[in-house]
Coordinates of C-alpha atoms in Angstrom, one line a residue:
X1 CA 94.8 97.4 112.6
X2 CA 92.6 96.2 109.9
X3 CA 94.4 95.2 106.9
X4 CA 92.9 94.5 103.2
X5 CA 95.6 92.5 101.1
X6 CA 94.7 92.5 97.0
X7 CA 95.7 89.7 95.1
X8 CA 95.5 86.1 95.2
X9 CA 98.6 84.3 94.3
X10 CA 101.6 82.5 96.7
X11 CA 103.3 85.7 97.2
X12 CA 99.9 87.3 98.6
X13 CA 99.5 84.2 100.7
X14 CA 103.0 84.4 102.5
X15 CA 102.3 88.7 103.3
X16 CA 99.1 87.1 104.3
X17 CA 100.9 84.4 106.6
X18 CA 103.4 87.5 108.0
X19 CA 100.7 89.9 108.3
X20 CA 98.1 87.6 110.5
X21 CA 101.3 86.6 112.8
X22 CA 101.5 90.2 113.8
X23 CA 99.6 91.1 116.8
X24 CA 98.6 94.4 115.6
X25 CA 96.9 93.0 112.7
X26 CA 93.1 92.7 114.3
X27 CA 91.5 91.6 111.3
X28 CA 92.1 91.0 107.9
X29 CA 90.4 90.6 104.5
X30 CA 91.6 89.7 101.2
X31 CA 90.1 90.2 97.7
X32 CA 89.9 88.1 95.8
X33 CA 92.3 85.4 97.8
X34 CA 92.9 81.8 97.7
X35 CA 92.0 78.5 99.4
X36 CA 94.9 79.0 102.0
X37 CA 94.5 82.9 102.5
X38 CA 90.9 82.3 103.6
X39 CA 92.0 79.8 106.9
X40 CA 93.6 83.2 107.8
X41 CA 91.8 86.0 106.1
X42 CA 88.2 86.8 105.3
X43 CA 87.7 86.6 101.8
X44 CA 85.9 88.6 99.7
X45 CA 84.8 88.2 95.9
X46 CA 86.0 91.4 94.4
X47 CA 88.3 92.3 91.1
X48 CA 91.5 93.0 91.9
X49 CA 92.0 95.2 89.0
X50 CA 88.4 97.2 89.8
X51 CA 90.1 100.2 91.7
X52 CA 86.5 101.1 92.6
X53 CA 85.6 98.1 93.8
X54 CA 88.7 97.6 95.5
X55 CA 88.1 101.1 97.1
X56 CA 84.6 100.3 98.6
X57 CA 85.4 97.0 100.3
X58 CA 88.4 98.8 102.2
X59 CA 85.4 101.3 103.1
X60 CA 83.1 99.1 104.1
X61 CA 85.6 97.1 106.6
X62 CA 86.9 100.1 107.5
X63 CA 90.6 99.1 106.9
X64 CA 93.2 101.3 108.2
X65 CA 95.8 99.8 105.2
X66 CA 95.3 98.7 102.3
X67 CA 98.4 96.2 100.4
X68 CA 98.3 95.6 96.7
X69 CA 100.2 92.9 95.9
X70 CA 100.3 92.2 92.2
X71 CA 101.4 94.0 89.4
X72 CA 98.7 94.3 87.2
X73 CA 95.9 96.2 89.9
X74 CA 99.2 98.6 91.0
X75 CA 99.5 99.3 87.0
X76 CA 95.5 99.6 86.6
X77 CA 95.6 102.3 89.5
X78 CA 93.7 100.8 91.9
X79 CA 96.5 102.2 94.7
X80 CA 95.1 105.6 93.3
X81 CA 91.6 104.6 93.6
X82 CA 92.2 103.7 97.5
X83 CA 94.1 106.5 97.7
X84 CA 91.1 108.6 96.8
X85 CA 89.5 107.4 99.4
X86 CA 92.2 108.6 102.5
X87 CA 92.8 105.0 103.2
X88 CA 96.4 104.2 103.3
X89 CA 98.2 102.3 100.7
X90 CA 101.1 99.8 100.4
X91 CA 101.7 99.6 96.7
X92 CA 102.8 102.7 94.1
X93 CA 100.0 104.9 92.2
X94 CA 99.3 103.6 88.5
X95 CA 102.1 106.2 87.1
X96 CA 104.9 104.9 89.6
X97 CA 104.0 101.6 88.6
X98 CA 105.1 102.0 84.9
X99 CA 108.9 101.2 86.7
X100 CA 107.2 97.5 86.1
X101 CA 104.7 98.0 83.5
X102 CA 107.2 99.6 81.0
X103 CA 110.6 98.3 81.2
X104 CA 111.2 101.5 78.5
X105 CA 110.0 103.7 81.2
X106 CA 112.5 101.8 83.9
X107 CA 115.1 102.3 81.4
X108 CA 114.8 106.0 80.9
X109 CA 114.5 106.3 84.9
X110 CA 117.9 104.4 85.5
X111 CA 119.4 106.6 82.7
X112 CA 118.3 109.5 84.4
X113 CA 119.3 108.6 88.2
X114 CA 122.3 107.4 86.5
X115 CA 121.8 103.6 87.5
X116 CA 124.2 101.0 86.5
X117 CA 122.0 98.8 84.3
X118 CA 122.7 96.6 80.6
X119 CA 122.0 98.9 77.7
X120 CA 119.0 98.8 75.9
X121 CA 117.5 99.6 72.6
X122 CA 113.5 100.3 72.1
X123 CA 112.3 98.4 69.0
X124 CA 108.9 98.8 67.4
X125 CA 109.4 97.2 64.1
X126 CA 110.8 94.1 63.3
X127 CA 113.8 95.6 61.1
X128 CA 114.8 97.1 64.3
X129 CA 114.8 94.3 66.9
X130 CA 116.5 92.2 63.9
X131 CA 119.4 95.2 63.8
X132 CA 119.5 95.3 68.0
X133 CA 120.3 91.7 67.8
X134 CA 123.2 92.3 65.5
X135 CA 124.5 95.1 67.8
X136 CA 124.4 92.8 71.0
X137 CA 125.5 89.6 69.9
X138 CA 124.2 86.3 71.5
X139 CA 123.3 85.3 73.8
X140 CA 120.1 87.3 73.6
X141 CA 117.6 89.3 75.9
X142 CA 114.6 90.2 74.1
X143 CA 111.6 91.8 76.6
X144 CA 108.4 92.3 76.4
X145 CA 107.8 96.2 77.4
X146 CA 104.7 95.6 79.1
X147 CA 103.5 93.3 81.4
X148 CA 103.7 89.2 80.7
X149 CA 103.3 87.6 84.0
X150 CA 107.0 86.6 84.4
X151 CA 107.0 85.3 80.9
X152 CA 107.6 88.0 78.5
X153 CA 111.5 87.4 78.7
X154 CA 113.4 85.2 76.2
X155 CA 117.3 84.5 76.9
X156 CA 118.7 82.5 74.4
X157 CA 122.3 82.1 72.0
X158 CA 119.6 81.2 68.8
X159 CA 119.4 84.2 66.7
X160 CA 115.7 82.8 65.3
X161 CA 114.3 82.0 68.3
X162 CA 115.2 85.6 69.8
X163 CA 114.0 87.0 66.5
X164 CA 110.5 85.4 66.4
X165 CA 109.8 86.2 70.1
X166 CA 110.6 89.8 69.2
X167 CA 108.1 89.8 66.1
X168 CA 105.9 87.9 67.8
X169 CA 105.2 90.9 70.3
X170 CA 105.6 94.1 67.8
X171 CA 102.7 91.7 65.5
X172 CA 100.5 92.1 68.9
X173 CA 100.9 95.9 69.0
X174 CA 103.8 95.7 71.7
X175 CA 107.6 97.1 71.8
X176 CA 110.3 94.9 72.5
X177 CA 113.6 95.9 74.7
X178 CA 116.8 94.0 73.0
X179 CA 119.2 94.4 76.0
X180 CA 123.1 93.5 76.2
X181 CA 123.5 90.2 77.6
X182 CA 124.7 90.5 81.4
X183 CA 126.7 87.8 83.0
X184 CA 127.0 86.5 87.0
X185 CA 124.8 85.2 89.1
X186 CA 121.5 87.0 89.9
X187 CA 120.3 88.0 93.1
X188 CA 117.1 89.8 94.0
X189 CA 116.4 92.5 96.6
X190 CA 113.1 93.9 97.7
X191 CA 113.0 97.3 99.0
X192 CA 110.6 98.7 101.2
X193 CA 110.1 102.8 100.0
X194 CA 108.0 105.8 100.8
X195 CA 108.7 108.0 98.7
X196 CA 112.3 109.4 99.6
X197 CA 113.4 106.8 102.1
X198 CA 114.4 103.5 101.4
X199 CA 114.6 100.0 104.0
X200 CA 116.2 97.3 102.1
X201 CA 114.9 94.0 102.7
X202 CA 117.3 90.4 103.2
X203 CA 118.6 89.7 99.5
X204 CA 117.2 85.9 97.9
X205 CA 118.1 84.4 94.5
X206 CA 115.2 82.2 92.6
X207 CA 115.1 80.0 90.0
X208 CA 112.9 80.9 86.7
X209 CA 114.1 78.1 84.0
X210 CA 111.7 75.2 84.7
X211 CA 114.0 72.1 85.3
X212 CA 116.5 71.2 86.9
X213 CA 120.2 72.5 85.9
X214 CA 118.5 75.4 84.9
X215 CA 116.8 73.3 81.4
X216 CA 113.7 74.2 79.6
X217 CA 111.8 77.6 79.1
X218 CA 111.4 80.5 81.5
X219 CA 108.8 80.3 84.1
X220 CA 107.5 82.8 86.6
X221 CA 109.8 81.1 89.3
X222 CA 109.9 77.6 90.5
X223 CA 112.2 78.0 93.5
X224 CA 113.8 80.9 95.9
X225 CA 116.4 81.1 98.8
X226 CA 117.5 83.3 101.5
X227 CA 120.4 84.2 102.6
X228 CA 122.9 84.2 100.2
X229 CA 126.1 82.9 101.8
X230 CA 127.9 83.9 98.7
X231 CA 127.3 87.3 98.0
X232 CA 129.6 90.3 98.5
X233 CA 129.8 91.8 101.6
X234 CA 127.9 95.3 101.2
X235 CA 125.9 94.0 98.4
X236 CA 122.9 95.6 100.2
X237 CA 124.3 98.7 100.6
X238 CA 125.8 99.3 97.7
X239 CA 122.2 98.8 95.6
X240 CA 120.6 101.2 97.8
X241 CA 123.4 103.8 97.6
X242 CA 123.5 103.1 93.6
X243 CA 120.0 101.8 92.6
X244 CA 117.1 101.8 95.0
X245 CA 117.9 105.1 96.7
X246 CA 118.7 107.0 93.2
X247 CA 115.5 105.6 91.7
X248 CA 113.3 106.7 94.4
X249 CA 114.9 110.2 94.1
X250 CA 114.4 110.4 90.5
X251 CA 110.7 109.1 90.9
X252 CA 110.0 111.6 93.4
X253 CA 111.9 114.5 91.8
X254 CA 109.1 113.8 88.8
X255 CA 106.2 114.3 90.8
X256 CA 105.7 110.4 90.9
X257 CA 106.8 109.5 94.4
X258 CA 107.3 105.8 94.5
X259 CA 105.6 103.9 97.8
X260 CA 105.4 100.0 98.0
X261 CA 108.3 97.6 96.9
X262 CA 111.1 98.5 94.5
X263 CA 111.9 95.2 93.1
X264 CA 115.9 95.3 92.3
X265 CA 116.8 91.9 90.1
X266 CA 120.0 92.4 90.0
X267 CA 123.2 90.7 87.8
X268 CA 126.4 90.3 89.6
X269 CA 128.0 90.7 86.5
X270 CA 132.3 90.6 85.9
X271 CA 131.9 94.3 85.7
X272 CA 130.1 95.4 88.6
X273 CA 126.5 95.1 89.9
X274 CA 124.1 95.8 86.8
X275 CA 120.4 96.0 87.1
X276 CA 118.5 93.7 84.8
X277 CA 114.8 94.5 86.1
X278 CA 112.8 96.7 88.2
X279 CA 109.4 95.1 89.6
X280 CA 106.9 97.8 91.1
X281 CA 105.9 94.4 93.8
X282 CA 107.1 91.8 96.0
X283 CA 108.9 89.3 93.6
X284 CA 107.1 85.6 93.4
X285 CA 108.5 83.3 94.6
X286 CA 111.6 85.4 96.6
X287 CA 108.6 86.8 98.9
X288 CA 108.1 83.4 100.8
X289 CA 111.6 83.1 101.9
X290 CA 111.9 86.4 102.4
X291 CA 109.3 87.3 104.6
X292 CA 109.7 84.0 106.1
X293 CA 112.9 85.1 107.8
X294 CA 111.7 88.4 108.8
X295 CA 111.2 88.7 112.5
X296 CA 109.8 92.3 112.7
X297 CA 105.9 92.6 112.6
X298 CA 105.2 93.3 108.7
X299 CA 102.0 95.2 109.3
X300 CA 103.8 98.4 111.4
X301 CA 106.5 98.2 108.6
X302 CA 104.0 98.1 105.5
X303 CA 102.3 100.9 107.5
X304 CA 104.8 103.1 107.8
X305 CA 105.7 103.0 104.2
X306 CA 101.9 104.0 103.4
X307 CA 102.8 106.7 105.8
X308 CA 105.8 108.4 105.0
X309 CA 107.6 106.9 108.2
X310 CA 109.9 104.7 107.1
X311 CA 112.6 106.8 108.4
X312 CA 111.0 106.6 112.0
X313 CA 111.2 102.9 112.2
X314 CA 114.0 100.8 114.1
X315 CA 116.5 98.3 112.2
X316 CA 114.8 95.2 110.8
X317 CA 115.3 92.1 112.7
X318 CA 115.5 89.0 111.2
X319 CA 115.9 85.0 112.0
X320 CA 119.6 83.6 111.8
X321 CA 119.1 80.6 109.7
X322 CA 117.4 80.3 106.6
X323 CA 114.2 79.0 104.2
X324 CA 114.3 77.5 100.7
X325 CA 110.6 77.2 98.8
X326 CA 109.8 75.0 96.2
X327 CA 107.5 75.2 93.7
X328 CA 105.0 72.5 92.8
X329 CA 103.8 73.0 89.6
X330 CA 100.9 71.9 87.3
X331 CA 100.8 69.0 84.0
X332 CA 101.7 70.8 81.2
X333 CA 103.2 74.2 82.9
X334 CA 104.3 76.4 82.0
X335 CA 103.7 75.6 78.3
X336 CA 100.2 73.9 78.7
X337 CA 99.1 73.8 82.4
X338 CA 96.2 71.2 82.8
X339 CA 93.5 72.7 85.4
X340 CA 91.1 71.1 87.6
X341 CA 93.8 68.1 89.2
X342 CA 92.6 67.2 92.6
X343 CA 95.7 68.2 95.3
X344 CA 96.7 65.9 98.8
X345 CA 98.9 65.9 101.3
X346 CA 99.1 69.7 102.5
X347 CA 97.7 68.8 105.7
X348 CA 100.4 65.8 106.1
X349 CA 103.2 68.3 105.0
X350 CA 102.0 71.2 107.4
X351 CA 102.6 69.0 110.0
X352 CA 106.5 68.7 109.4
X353 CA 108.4 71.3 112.1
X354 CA 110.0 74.2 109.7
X355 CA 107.5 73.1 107.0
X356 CA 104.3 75.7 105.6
X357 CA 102.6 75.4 102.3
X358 CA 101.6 78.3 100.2
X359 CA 98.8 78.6 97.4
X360 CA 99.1 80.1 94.3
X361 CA 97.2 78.1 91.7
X362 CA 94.5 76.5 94.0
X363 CA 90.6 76.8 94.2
X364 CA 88.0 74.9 96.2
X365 CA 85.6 72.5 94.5
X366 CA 82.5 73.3 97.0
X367 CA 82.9 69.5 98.3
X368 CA 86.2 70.3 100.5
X369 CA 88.2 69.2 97.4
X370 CA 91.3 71.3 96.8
X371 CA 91.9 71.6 93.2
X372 CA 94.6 73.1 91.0
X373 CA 93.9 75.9 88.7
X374 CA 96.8 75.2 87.0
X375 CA 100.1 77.0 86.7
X376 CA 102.5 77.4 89.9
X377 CA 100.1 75.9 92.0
X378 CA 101.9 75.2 95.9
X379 CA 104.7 76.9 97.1
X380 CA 106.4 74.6 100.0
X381 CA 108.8 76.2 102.1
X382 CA 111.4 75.0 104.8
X383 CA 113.4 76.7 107.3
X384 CA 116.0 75.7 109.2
X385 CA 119.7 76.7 110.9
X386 CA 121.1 76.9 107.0
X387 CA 120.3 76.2 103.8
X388 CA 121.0 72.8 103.8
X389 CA 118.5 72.0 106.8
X390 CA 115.8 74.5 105.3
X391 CA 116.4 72.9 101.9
X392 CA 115.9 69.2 103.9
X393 CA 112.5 71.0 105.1
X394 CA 111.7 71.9 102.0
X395 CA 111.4 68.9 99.7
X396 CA 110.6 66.7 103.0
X397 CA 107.3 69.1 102.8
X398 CA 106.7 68.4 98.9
X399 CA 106.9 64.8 99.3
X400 CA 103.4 63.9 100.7
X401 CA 101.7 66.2 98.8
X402 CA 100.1 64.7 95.3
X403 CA 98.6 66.4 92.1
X404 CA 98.7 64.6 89.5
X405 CA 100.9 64.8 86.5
X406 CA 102.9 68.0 88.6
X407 CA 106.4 69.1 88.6
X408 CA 109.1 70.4 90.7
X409 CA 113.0 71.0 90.1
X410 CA 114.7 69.1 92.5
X411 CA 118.2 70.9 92.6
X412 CA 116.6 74.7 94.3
X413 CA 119.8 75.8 96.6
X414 CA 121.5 73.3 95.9
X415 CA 124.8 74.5 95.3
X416 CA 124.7 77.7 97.7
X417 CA 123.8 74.8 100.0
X418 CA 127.1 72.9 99.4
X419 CA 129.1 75.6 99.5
X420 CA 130.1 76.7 96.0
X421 CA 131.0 80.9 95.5
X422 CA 127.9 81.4 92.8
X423 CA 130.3 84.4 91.9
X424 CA 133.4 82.2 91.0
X425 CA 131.3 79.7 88.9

């Protein structure tokens, strides 16, 4: 099987990692890539957001799949593009994409499949997100309805602050989504859909506040793990029965049949299990966990998905222990990330048993110098038998590695590790 993977961030490079250790998987490309994608994968310098373009290379290496993994080509339609084409696709058409790049939309699909999810008001003015606020009470959720790369959430118990993030986006043309504050841990949960049948994937929880003790501003994700020792028996279940499955329905019963990944971030809240996101793509950084434990060969998976035989496929298998990543992240991020910082150390940390390093942020300087493009630029992950001994892994991995000026929270798992019920907390 030939396989083109679009994108070029960590999560792309750990469906890269799963997809090359699958011994169907005879070759495979990626466009536009990264540093680490291209030990394992031809690269090739193509847009991810030109569907066209995108279309033609999978022509002209005569790929039998093609994976999107970002959200911005899915919402661009480049899926469509290759679809076009008769080349199979992982990754939903431009219009089933809008579950991700309009949270409005996602919200008038849950309301419709009757999904249990915090309610939301639309806002276009500022009047309006200042009179949502008053209706919901602090602490506050103010979204951005379109696309914001992770960042276009602000949680917070100041009235102002929730206010000017609100204005901020209707002054650039945007709406904002003022939603009820949910309470509980949250957990994620990537399901694999195509089109009426769902395959839920092993549930992780991340990190997205950028220090430790969950301090300072929202981030795109510094940290995941997987399993969760602490989560309700049936959890999976129970979100496909209530959310994944019903979604899909609804999708399909609109003429917009949904085939990829059905992001679920879900709240465990004191009332139930409440949605507080759909994504339309693997989730960054839950991915390298996830797929880290998965023991069945990604590429038939991904392929029957793009196929419509999802239902044809046997149970997933996965590893019993477990993986915690870490991200390393750039001066300055995520306010002000500082670009062009020379990176060491992969090499020494690769060589650690239970140890692999992902790129995100990296380019290459032409000399053999790795450098960081700033941002999230390494993800390190660690498996071992649990989370404490994939955790150990983990930061044993980020500790030869050096960029100047970087970050990393410290504390990722640490308390599923030790024991402690996240839902009594």
């Amino acid at each position: 099987m030939i396989v083109l993977l679009v994108g070029s961030g960590a999560r792309e490079h750990a469906l890269a990692r799963a997809l090359h250790l699958d011994p169907a998987v005879t070759q495979l490309h990626a466009a536009p890539g990264n540093p680490g994608i291209g030990e394992i994968a031809k690269l090739h310098s193509v847009d991810a957001n030109d569907g066209l373009a995108v279309a033609s290379l999978a022509a002209l290496v005569h790929a039998d799949l093609v994976v999107v993994g970002p959200e911005a080509p899915l919402v661009a339609g480049v899926a469509d593009a290759v679809r076009a084409e008769g080349i199979p696709v992982f990754g939903p058409s431009g219009e089933a994409a809008m579950l991700e790049g309009s949270k409005a939309f996602a919200k008038e699909i849950m309301a419709a499949a009757d999904v249990p999810t915090a309610a939301p008001r639309v806002c276009t003015t500022v009047d309006q997100v200042a009179a949502a606020l008053d209706e919901f009470g602090a602490p506050h959720v103010v979204k951005d309805d379109g696309l914001a790369a992770g960042k276009g959430v602000v949680v917070t118990s100041d009235r102002a602050e929730a206010l000017a993030h609100g204005e901020a986006i209707v002054n650039a043309g945007g709406q904002v989504v003022i939603e009820e504050y949910l309470d509980g841990p949250e957990v994620s949960l990537f399901c694999i859909c195509d089109g009426k049948t769902v395959v839920p994937l092993q549930p992780a929880q991340d990190f997205k506040r950028a220090y430790d003790a969950d301090e300072g501003p929202n981030t795109g994700g510094m940290g995941a793990y997987t399993p969760l020792p602490w989560a309700p028996e049936g959890l999976v279940d129970e979100v496909v029965r209530t959310v994944a499955q019903p979604t899909v329905d609804e999708m399909a019963r609109r003429g917009t049949p949904f085939v990829g990944v059905l992001y679920c971030g879900l709240a465990l809240t004191s009332k139930g299990t409440r949605v507080v996101e759909f994504n339309a793509r693997f989730g960054d950084p839950e991915t390298q966990v996830v797929l880290s434990q998965l023991s069945t060969p990604l590429g038939g998976v991904l392929m029957a998905a793009a196929q419509g035989g999802l239902d044809a496929i046997p149970p997933l298998e996965w590893k019993d222990g477990a993986a915690v990543t870490v991200v390393l992240a750039a001066h300055g991020y995520p306010a002000d990330p500082r670009k062009g910082d020379r990176i060491t150390g992969i090499k020494v940390a690769e060589r650690i048993d239970g140890v692999h390093v992902l790129h995100a942020g990296t380019s290459s300087d032409g000399e053999g110098h790795l450098l960081a493009l700033g941002g999230r630029v390494l993800s390190v992950v660690g498996e071992g038998a649990d989370l404490t001994a994939a955790r150990d892994k983990a930061y044993e991995g980020i500790a030869p590695i050096e960029l100047d000026g970087s970050h990393h929270r410290s504390d990722i798992a640490a308390r599923a590790a030790a024991g402690e019920n996240l839902l009594e907390a």
